Short mmCIF file of N, CA and C in Angstrom, two decimals:
data_model
loop_
_atom_site.label_atom_id
_atom_site.label_comp_id
_atom_site.label_asym_id
_atom_site.label_seq_id
_atom_site.Cartn_x
_atom_site.Cartn_y
_atom_site.Cartn_z
N UNK Y 1 112.65 110.78 126.88
CA UNK Y 1 112.05 109.39 126.85
C UNK Y 1 113.29 108.19 127.31
N UNK Y 2 114.26 108.51 126.29
CA UNK Y 2 115.44 107.47 126.37
C UNK Y 2 115.84 107.09 127.79
N UNK Y 3 116.05 108.38 128.62
CA UNK Y 3 116.74 108.58 129.99
C UNK Y 3 115.58 107.54 130.98
N UNK Y 4 114.64 107.88 130.78
CA UNK Y 4 113.48 107.53 131.64
C UNK Y 4 113.33 105.95 131.43
N UNK Y 5 113.65 105.62 130.22
CA UNK Y 5 113.61 104.03 129.80
C UNK Y 5 114.83 103.42 130.47
N UNK Y 6 115.81 104.13 130.25
CA UNK Y 6 117.37 103.70 130.49
C UNK Y 6 117.10 103.37 132.30
N UNK Y 7 116.57 104.26 133.16
CA UNK Y 7 116.44 104.43 134.53
C UNK Y 7 115.47 103.22 134.71
N UNK Y 8 114.48 102.81 134.13
CA UNK Y 8 113.49 101.75 134.35
C UNK Y 8 114.27 100.25 134.02
N UNK Y 9 114.89 100.32 133.07
CA UNK Y 9 115.64 99.35 132.57
C UNK Y 9 116.76 99.08 133.37
N UNK Y 10 117.36 99.80 134.00
CA UNK Y 10 118.53 99.52 134.92
C UNK Y 10 117.70 98.91 136.23
N UNK Y 11 116.56 99.32 136.60
CA UNK Y 11 115.86 98.73 137.65
C UNK Y 11 115.25 97.30 137.40
N UNK Y 12 114.95 97.05 136.25
CA UNK Y 12 114.33 95.83 135.59
C UNK Y 12 115.35 94.90 135.30
N UNK Y 13 116.85 95.30 135.54
CA UNK Y 13 118.02 94.35 135.25
C UNK Y 13 118.18 93.86 136.86
N UNK Y 14 117.88 94.66 137.67
CA UNK Y 14 117.86 94.31 139.12
C UNK Y 14 116.98 93.47 139.89
N UNK Y 15 115.86 93.60 139.19
CA UNK Y 15 114.74 92.73 139.72
C UNK Y 15 114.09 91.37 138.98
N UNK Y 16 114.43 91.62 137.53
CA UNK Y 16 114.27 90.59 136.61
C UNK Y 16 115.08 90.67 135.20
N UNK Y 17 116.45 90.25 135.55
CA UNK Y 17 117.40 90.38 134.38
C UNK Y 17 116.95 89.89 132.90
N UNK Y 18 116.08 88.70 132.95
CA UNK Y 18 115.75 88.37 131.62
C UNK Y 18 114.69 89.13 131.04
N UNK Y 19 113.99 89.74 131.65
CA UNK Y 19 112.74 90.72 131.12
C UNK Y 19 113.72 91.79 130.74
N UNK Y 20 114.87 92.44 131.52
CA UNK Y 20 115.30 93.60 131.10
C UNK Y 20 116.39 93.35 129.67
N UNK Y 21 116.78 92.01 129.79
CA UNK Y 21 117.44 91.80 128.39
C UNK Y 21 116.54 91.82 127.37
N UNK Y 22 115.24 91.26 127.49
CA UNK Y 22 114.49 91.13 126.26
C UNK Y 22 114.04 92.44 126.04
N UNK Y 23 113.77 93.47 126.66
CA UNK Y 23 113.31 94.65 126.57
C UNK Y 23 114.55 95.57 126.06
N UNK Y 24 115.75 95.50 126.53
CA UNK Y 24 116.79 96.19 125.81
C UNK Y 24 117.13 95.75 124.62
N UNK Y 25 117.40 94.26 124.29
CA UNK Y 25 117.38 93.83 123.17
C UNK Y 25 116.31 94.54 121.95
N UNK Y 26 114.81 94.51 122.38
CA UNK Y 26 114.17 94.88 121.20
C UNK Y 26 114.29 96.45 120.92
N UNK Y 27 114.67 97.37 122.02
CA UNK Y 27 115.23 98.76 121.84
C UNK Y 27 116.41 98.98 120.87
N UNK Y 28 117.36 98.02 121.01
CA UNK Y 28 118.68 98.00 120.17
C UNK Y 28 118.59 97.44 118.85
N UNK Y 29 117.39 96.64 118.75
CA UNK Y 29 117.35 95.92 117.56
C UNK Y 29 116.46 96.50 116.58
N UNK Y 30 116.00 97.54 117.15
CA UNK Y 30 114.62 98.43 116.48
C UNK Y 30 115.38 99.03 115.51
N UNK Y 31 115.12 98.86 113.98
CA UNK Y 31 116.01 99.73 112.98
C UNK Y 31 115.73 101.30 112.91
N UNK Y 32 114.31 101.64 113.31
CA UNK Y 32 114.23 103.51 113.02
C UNK Y 32 113.88 103.99 114.67
N UNK Y 33 114.23 103.34 115.60
CA UNK Y 33 114.08 103.89 116.97
C UNK Y 33 115.46 104.49 117.42
N UNK Y 34 115.47 105.51 117.93
CA UNK Y 34 116.61 106.26 118.47
C UNK Y 34 116.87 106.29 119.83
N UNK Y 35 115.86 105.60 120.50
CA UNK Y 35 115.81 105.47 122.16
C UNK Y 35 117.12 104.39 122.90
N UNK Y 36 117.36 103.61 121.74
CA UNK Y 36 118.44 102.40 122.36
C UNK Y 36 119.67 103.20 122.64
N UNK Y 37 119.98 104.33 121.59
CA UNK Y 37 121.21 104.90 122.06
C UNK Y 37 121.34 105.61 123.39
N UNK Y 38 120.10 106.18 123.52
CA UNK Y 38 119.95 107.15 124.95
C UNK Y 38 120.01 106.12 126.12
N UNK Y 39 119.11 105.03 125.92
CA UNK Y 39 119.17 103.95 126.98
C UNK Y 39 120.60 103.59 127.38
N UNK Y 40 121.42 103.57 126.46
CA UNK Y 40 122.37 102.73 126.88
C UNK Y 40 123.43 103.95 127.48
N UNK Y 41 123.38 104.94 126.94
CA UNK Y 41 123.97 106.29 127.77
C UNK Y 41 123.63 106.20 129.44
N UNK Y 42 122.35 106.18 129.19
CA UNK Y 42 121.70 106.23 130.89
C UNK Y 42 122.16 104.95 131.67
N UNK Y 43 121.99 103.79 131.14
CA UNK Y 43 122.59 102.63 131.83
C UNK Y 43 124.14 102.74 132.08
N UNK Y 44 124.98 103.49 131.17
CA UNK Y 44 126.13 103.55 131.44
C UNK Y 44 126.85 104.50 132.61
N UNK Y 45 125.57 105.49 132.55
CA UNK Y 45 125.88 106.63 133.77
C UNK Y 45 125.33 105.84 134.88
N UNK Y 46 124.28 105.04 135.16
CA UNK Y 46 123.63 104.89 136.24
C UNK Y 46 123.74 103.54 136.76
N UNK Y 47 123.74 102.80 135.90
CA UNK Y 47 123.84 101.04 136.18
C UNK Y 47 124.53 100.08 135.08
N UNK Y 48 125.90 100.42 135.00
CA UNK Y 48 126.67 99.49 134.39
C UNK Y 48 126.55 98.43 134.79
N UNK Y 49 126.49 97.12 134.07
CA UNK Y 49 126.37 95.56 134.57
C UNK Y 49 127.03 94.98 133.72
N UNK Y 50 127.42 93.84 134.16
CA UNK Y 50 127.80 92.61 133.46
C UNK Y 50 126.68 92.08 132.75
N UNK Y 51 125.41 92.06 133.15
CA UNK Y 51 124.24 91.21 132.83
C UNK Y 51 123.81 91.93 131.38
N UNK Y 52 124.11 93.30 131.33
CA UNK Y 52 124.15 93.96 129.85
C UNK Y 52 124.63 93.74 128.83
N UNK Y 53 126.16 93.18 129.08
CA UNK Y 53 127.28 93.04 128.18
C UNK Y 53 126.53 92.02 126.87
N UNK Y 54 125.99 90.77 127.27
CA UNK Y 54 125.70 90.09 126.25
C UNK Y 54 124.71 90.87 125.14
N UNK Y 55 123.95 91.49 125.73
CA UNK Y 55 122.78 92.41 125.00
C UNK Y 55 123.22 93.19 124.14
N UNK Y 56 124.38 93.98 124.82
CA UNK Y 56 124.91 94.97 124.21
C UNK Y 56 125.86 94.56 122.74
N UNK Y 57 126.63 93.44 123.26
CA UNK Y 57 127.51 92.53 122.26
C UNK Y 57 126.83 92.26 120.77
N UNK Y 58 125.31 91.87 120.99
CA UNK Y 58 124.45 91.38 120.10
C UNK Y 58 124.28 92.77 119.06
N UNK Y 59 124.19 93.70 119.83
CA UNK Y 59 123.55 95.06 119.24
C UNK Y 59 124.75 95.62 118.11
N UNK Y 60 125.69 95.08 118.52
CA UNK Y 60 126.66 95.50 117.36
C UNK Y 60 126.56 95.12 115.96
N UNK Y 61 125.74 94.32 115.79
CA UNK Y 61 125.06 93.88 114.47
C UNK Y 61 123.57 94.37 114.45
N UNK Y 62 123.43 95.17 115.17
CA UNK Y 62 121.78 95.77 114.81
C UNK Y 62 121.65 96.29 113.75
N UNK Y 63 120.66 96.54 113.07
CA UNK Y 63 120.29 97.39 111.64
C UNK Y 63 120.19 98.72 111.88
N UNK Y 64 120.04 98.90 113.31
CA UNK Y 64 120.03 100.59 113.96
C UNK Y 64 121.64 100.95 114.10
N UNK Y 65 122.04 101.32 113.26
CA UNK Y 65 123.61 101.98 113.30
C UNK Y 65 124.08 102.75 114.29
N UNK Y 66 123.09 103.83 114.56
CA UNK Y 66 123.01 104.57 116.13
C UNK Y 66 123.17 103.57 117.24
N UNK Y 67 122.60 102.49 117.59
CA UNK Y 67 122.72 101.70 118.37
C UNK Y 67 123.63 100.76 118.51
N UNK Y 68 124.11 100.40 117.52
CA UNK Y 68 125.46 99.75 117.26
C UNK Y 68 126.88 100.62 117.63
N UNK Y 69 126.43 101.85 117.15
CA UNK Y 69 127.74 102.69 117.78
C UNK Y 69 127.56 102.92 119.16
N UNK Y 70 126.30 103.22 119.79
CA UNK Y 70 126.42 103.23 120.96
C UNK Y 70 127.10 101.76 121.76
N UNK Y 71 126.75 100.94 121.27
CA UNK Y 71 127.05 99.67 121.89
C UNK Y 71 128.38 99.67 121.86
N UNK Y 72 129.14 99.97 120.79
CA UNK Y 72 130.91 99.91 120.91
C UNK Y 72 131.24 100.40 122.02
N UNK Y 73 130.74 101.86 122.03
CA UNK Y 73 131.13 102.73 122.78
C UNK Y 73 131.08 102.01 124.44
N UNK Y 74 130.10 101.41 124.58
CA UNK Y 74 129.45 100.85 125.99
C UNK Y 74 130.46 99.86 125.91
N UNK Y 75 130.89 98.86 124.97
CA UNK Y 75 131.72 97.63 125.11
C UNK Y 75 133.27 98.26 125.77
N UNK Y 76 133.28 99.10 125.16
CA UNK Y 76 135.04 100.19 125.16
C UNK Y 76 135.17 100.32 126.88
N UNK Y 77 133.91 100.53 127.32
CA UNK Y 77 134.36 101.21 129.01
C UNK Y 77 133.78 99.75 129.91
N UNK Y 78 132.89 99.02 129.42
CA UNK Y 78 132.54 98.01 130.32
C UNK Y 78 132.80 96.57 129.99
N UNK Y 79 133.09 96.20 128.43
CA UNK Y 79 133.26 95.12 128.17
C UNK Y 79 134.50 94.38 128.43
N UNK Y 80 134.38 93.09 129.00
CA UNK Y 80 135.49 92.07 128.99
C UNK Y 80 136.70 92.15 127.86
N UNK Y 81 137.96 91.69 128.02
CA UNK Y 81 138.97 91.72 127.20
C UNK Y 81 138.53 90.69 126.06
N UNK Y 82 137.63 89.74 126.42
CA UNK Y 82 137.08 88.94 125.10
C UNK Y 82 136.52 89.81 124.31
N UNK Y 83 135.80 90.77 124.53
CA UNK Y 83 134.88 91.66 123.47
C UNK Y 83 135.68 92.16 122.41
N UNK Y 84 137.10 92.40 122.43
CA UNK Y 84 137.86 92.93 121.67
C UNK Y 84 137.82 92.13 120.15
N UNK Y 85 137.54 90.92 119.94
CA UNK Y 85 137.45 89.95 118.87
C UNK Y 85 136.17 90.41 118.18
N UNK Y 86 134.93 90.48 119.00
CA UNK Y 86 133.73 90.82 118.59
C UNK Y 86 133.93 92.47 117.97
N UNK Y 87 134.33 93.10 118.53
CA UNK Y 87 134.68 94.57 117.80
C UNK Y 87 135.55 94.52 116.62
N UNK Y 88 136.45 93.94 116.43
CA UNK Y 88 137.36 93.31 115.45
C UNK Y 88 136.39 92.95 114.21
N UNK Y 89 135.70 91.72 114.51
CA UNK Y 89 134.98 91.16 113.65
C UNK Y 89 133.70 92.02 112.94
N UNK Y 90 133.23 93.10 113.75
CA UNK Y 90 132.05 93.66 113.31
C UNK Y 90 132.92 95.05 112.56
N UNK Y 91 134.01 95.64 112.91
CA UNK Y 91 134.66 96.57 112.01
C UNK Y 91 135.16 95.89 110.62
N UNK Y 92 135.57 94.73 110.77
CA UNK Y 92 136.12 94.22 109.26
C UNK Y 92 135.09 94.11 108.61
N UNK Y 93 133.67 93.55 109.12
CA UNK Y 93 132.62 93.59 108.32
C UNK Y 93 132.08 94.78 107.57
N UNK Y 94 132.44 95.76 108.14
CA UNK Y 94 132.04 96.89 108.06
C UNK Y 94 132.92 97.60 106.89
N UNK Y 95 134.23 97.27 107.05
CA UNK Y 95 135.18 97.82 106.14
C UNK Y 95 135.14 96.92 105.00
N UNK Y 96 134.93 95.65 104.88
CA UNK Y 96 134.55 94.99 103.62
C UNK Y 96 133.21 95.43 102.81
N UNK Y 97 132.19 95.71 103.23
CA UNK Y 97 131.06 96.22 102.63
C UNK Y 97 131.37 97.64 102.11
N UNK Y 98 132.12 98.41 102.86
CA UNK Y 98 132.25 99.62 102.25
C UNK Y 98 133.57 100.13 101.36
N UNK Y 99 134.65 99.00 101.69
CA UNK Y 99 135.69 99.06 100.94
C UNK Y 99 135.75 99.79 99.45
N UNK Y 100 134.92 99.47 98.64
CA UNK Y 100 135.05 99.79 97.07
C UNK Y 100 134.53 101.10 97.21
N UNK Y 101 133.60 101.67 98.42
CA UNK Y 101 132.88 102.80 98.18
C UNK Y 101 133.26 103.91 99.37
N UNK Y 102 134.36 103.71 99.82
CA UNK Y 102 135.20 104.58 100.80
C UNK Y 102 135.00 105.97 100.57
N UNK Y 103 134.95 106.14 99.58
CA UNK Y 103 135.11 107.66 98.80
C UNK Y 103 133.72 108.33 99.24
N UNK Y 104 132.63 107.52 99.46
CA UNK Y 104 131.37 108.06 99.66
C UNK Y 104 131.28 108.29 100.89
N UNK Y 105 132.12 108.05 101.89
CA UNK Y 105 131.68 108.07 103.60
C UNK Y 105 132.27 109.62 103.91
N UNK Y 106 131.32 110.42 104.46
CA UNK Y 106 131.82 111.72 104.72
C UNK Y 106 132.77 111.86 105.93
N UNK Y 107 133.77 112.51 106.07
CA UNK Y 107 134.86 112.32 106.64
C UNK Y 107 134.64 113.41 107.99
N UNK Y 108 133.54 114.53 107.85
CA UNK Y 108 133.51 115.41 108.91
C UNK Y 108 133.19 114.48 110.20
N UNK Y 109 133.58 114.94 111.24
CA UNK Y 109 133.53 114.20 112.67
C UNK Y 109 132.32 114.09 113.13
N UNK Y 110 131.72 115.37 112.73
CA UNK Y 110 130.30 115.63 113.56
C UNK Y 110 129.40 115.28 112.35
N UNK Y 111 129.28 114.48 111.28
CA UNK Y 111 128.49 114.28 110.24
C UNK Y 111 127.51 113.29 110.85
N UNK Y 112 126.28 113.46 111.25
CA UNK Y 112 125.06 112.90 111.95
C UNK Y 112 123.79 112.78 111.06
N UNK Y 113 124.15 113.06 109.62
CA UNK Y 113 123.16 112.73 108.72
C UNK Y 113 122.23 111.23 108.91
N UNK Y 114 121.10 111.20 108.55
CA UNK Y 114 120.48 110.05 108.91
C UNK Y 114 121.00 108.94 107.75
N UNK Y 115 121.34 109.18 106.79
CA UNK Y 115 121.55 108.59 105.77
C UNK Y 115 122.77 107.37 106.00
N UNK Y 116 122.86 106.04 105.24
CA UNK Y 116 123.36 105.03 105.39
C UNK Y 116 125.03 105.31 105.24
N UNK Y 117 125.56 106.37 104.46
CA UNK Y 117 126.99 106.77 104.57
C UNK Y 117 127.28 107.53 105.89
N UNK Y 118 126.58 108.52 105.91
CA UNK Y 118 126.95 108.81 107.55
C UNK Y 118 127.05 108.09 108.58
N UNK Y 119 125.86 107.22 108.70
CA UNK Y 119 125.88 106.25 109.69
C UNK Y 119 126.67 105.22 109.60
N UNK Y 120 127.36 104.69 108.46
CA UNK Y 120 128.48 103.65 108.56
C UNK Y 120 129.79 104.72 108.82
N UNK Y 121 130.03 105.82 108.66
CA UNK Y 121 131.24 106.44 109.14
C UNK Y 121 131.18 106.72 110.42
N UNK Y 122 130.07 106.93 111.06
CA UNK Y 122 130.02 107.19 112.20
C UNK Y 122 130.22 105.82 113.27
N UNK Y 123 129.48 104.62 112.65
CA UNK Y 123 130.04 103.41 113.35
C UNK Y 123 131.45 102.93 113.04
N UNK Y 124 132.09 103.29 111.89
CA UNK Y 124 133.63 103.24 111.83
C UNK Y 124 134.23 103.73 112.96
N UNK Y 125 133.95 105.04 113.13
CA UNK Y 125 134.79 105.57 114.10
C UNK Y 125 134.36 105.34 115.33
N UNK Y 126 133.17 104.67 115.85
CA UNK Y 126 132.90 104.40 117.30
C UNK Y 126 133.70 102.90 117.58
N UNK Y 127 133.69 102.01 116.47
CA UNK Y 127 134.47 100.83 116.42
C UNK Y 127 135.86 101.01 116.72
N UNK Y 128 136.27 101.89 115.79
CA UNK Y 128 137.92 102.12 116.10
C UNK Y 128 138.08 102.93 117.52
N UNK Y 129 137.51 103.55 117.74
CA UNK Y 129 137.60 104.32 119.14
C UNK Y 129 137.26 103.39 120.45
N UNK Y 130 136.35 102.31 120.40
CA UNK Y 130 136.33 101.12 121.21
C UNK Y 130 137.41 100.58 121.27
N UNK Y 131 138.01 99.84 120.08
CA UNK Y 131 139.10 98.91 120.12
C UNK Y 131 140.45 100.06 120.71
N UNK Y 132 140.41 101.13 120.01
CA UNK Y 132 141.88 101.92 120.66
C UNK Y 132 141.97 102.52 122.05
N UNK Y 133 140.92 102.84 122.64
CA UNK Y 133 140.76 103.33 123.77
C UNK Y 133 139.99 102.63 125.00
N UNK Y 134 139.82 101.12 124.98
CA UNK Y 134 139.13 100.63 125.77
C UNK Y 134 139.83 100.42 127.07
N UNK Y 135 138.80 100.32 128.05
CA UNK Y 135 139.29 100.13 129.49
C UNK Y 135 139.76 98.93 129.67
N UNK Y 136 139.35 97.68 129.40
CA UNK Y 136 139.89 96.56 129.88
C UNK Y 136 140.91 95.91 129.13
N UNK Y 137 141.52 96.52 127.89
CA UNK Y 137 142.46 95.78 127.07
C UNK Y 137 143.49 96.94 126.43
N UNK Y 138 144.51 96.47 125.92
CA UNK Y 138 145.18 97.52 125.21
C UNK Y 138 145.73 97.12 124.10
N UNK Y 139 145.45 97.65 122.77
CA UNK Y 139 145.91 97.30 121.34
C UNK Y 139 147.59 97.16 121.36
N UNK Y 140 148.13 96.19 120.79
CA UNK Y 140 149.53 96.20 120.68
C UNK Y 140 149.77 97.08 119.62
N UNK Y 141 151.06 97.85 119.33
CA UNK Y 141 151.31 98.40 118.31
C UNK Y 141 150.92 97.77 116.90
N UNK Y 142 151.23 96.57 116.68
CA UNK Y 142 150.74 95.70 115.48
C UNK Y 142 149.16 96.13 115.20
N UNK Y 143 148.62 95.85 116.52
CA UNK Y 143 147.12 96.00 116.25
C UNK Y 143 146.55 97.33 115.81
N UNK Y 144 147.42 98.24 116.46
CA UNK Y 144 147.16 99.75 116.09
C UNK Y 144 147.34 100.06 114.58
N UNK Y 145 148.32 99.44 114.19
CA UNK Y 145 148.91 99.52 112.75
C UNK Y 145 147.64 98.94 111.81
N UNK Y 146 147.32 97.67 112.18
CA UNK Y 146 146.26 96.87 111.63
C UNK Y 146 145.01 97.90 111.46
N UNK Y 147 144.58 98.52 112.55
CA UNK Y 147 143.47 99.54 112.42
C UNK Y 147 143.86 100.63 111.79
N UNK Y 148 144.70 101.37 112.03
CA UNK Y 148 145.28 102.31 111.11
C UNK Y 148 145.33 102.17 109.40
N UNK Y 149 145.63 100.91 109.01
CA UNK Y 149 145.70 100.64 107.80
C UNK Y 149 144.42 100.04 107.26
N UNK Y 150 143.48 99.84 108.06
CA UNK Y 150 142.02 99.44 107.54
C UNK Y 150 141.15 100.40 107.36
N UNK Y 151 141.47 101.86 108.33
CA UNK Y 151 140.73 102.77 108.19
C UNK Y 151 140.28 103.32 106.50
N UNK Y 152 138.95 103.34 106.73
CA UNK Y 152 138.38 103.97 105.34
C UNK Y 152 138.59 105.44 105.45
N UNK Y 153 138.26 106.05 106.60
CA UNK Y 153 138.24 107.79 106.80
C UNK Y 153 139.61 108.05 107.45
N UNK Y 154 139.91 109.48 107.12
CA UNK Y 154 141.01 110.21 107.77
C UNK Y 154 140.52 110.17 109.44
N UNK Y 155 139.47 110.68 109.61
CA UNK Y 155 139.05 110.81 111.14
C UNK Y 155 139.43 109.18 111.63
N UNK Y 156 138.79 108.09 111.16
CA UNK Y 156 139.30 106.86 111.74
C UNK Y 156 140.61 106.81 112.00
N UNK Y 157 141.67 107.05 110.91
CA UNK Y 157 143.06 106.86 111.22
C UNK Y 157 143.51 107.66 112.38
N UNK Y 158 143.06 109.05 112.53
CA UNK Y 158 143.39 109.80 113.64
C UNK Y 158 142.84 109.42 114.95
N UNK Y 159 141.92 108.68 115.05
CA UNK Y 159 141.50 107.90 116.29
C UNK Y 159 142.49 106.79 116.41
N UNK Y 160 143.09 105.91 115.51
CA UNK Y 160 143.90 105.01 115.69
C UNK Y 160 145.37 105.21 116.09
N UNK Y 161 145.64 106.78 115.48
CA UNK Y 161 146.84 107.34 116.15
C UNK Y 161 146.72 108.06 117.63
N UNK Y 162 145.59 108.04 118.09
CA UNK Y 162 145.45 108.46 119.50
C UNK Y 162 145.25 109.87 119.34
N UNK Y 163 144.81 110.69 118.37
CA UNK Y 163 144.56 111.87 118.17
C UNK Y 163 143.14 112.37 118.66
N UNK Y 164 142.09 111.30 118.27
CA UNK Y 164 140.75 111.66 118.88
C UNK Y 164 140.26 110.31 119.43
N UNK Y 165 139.09 110.45 120.02
CA UNK Y 165 138.29 109.21 120.48
C UNK Y 165 136.77 109.67 120.73
N UNK Y 166 136.07 108.67 120.81
CA UNK Y 166 134.55 108.95 120.94
C UNK Y 166 134.38 108.29 122.14
N UNK Y 167 133.16 108.98 123.21
CA UNK Y 167 132.88 108.18 124.24
C UNK Y 167 131.20 108.31 124.40
N UNK Y 168 130.58 107.63 125.35
CA UNK Y 168 129.16 107.82 125.47
C UNK Y 168 128.84 109.24 126.11
#
């Protein structure tokens, strides 16, 4: 269903960008809808577009962490350099929220449980990967140190060290 919706949204962005943006926003902001991530993967493959960037940027703050993860990875591939600051802001907000409870976050790379702890851990990894492996900007050594030192999990630190990365 997500792939079909992605194809249809890609077309809608061509003929009625505002309607496409509204529909994509609704999908990415829906708390209990898994289609948003699939739609972004499809749009990434078949119709990446600058028209989508503002909607995807807003999705970083979605209550649906899976959609926020996909948004971060989409922005790593297609976002302009100005997107970097928004990714940092979202990552630092996540770090702040989980700093005192970081021991609760699972460190398994493939932990995909629907609970908030697993979702927060995956979001941290996606944001770190987006920052460290973006197409349109490169982190300085000082920024990589900032990323590494802020990480709540070992997996995030490995991403900051260049040993791992995530993609759509």
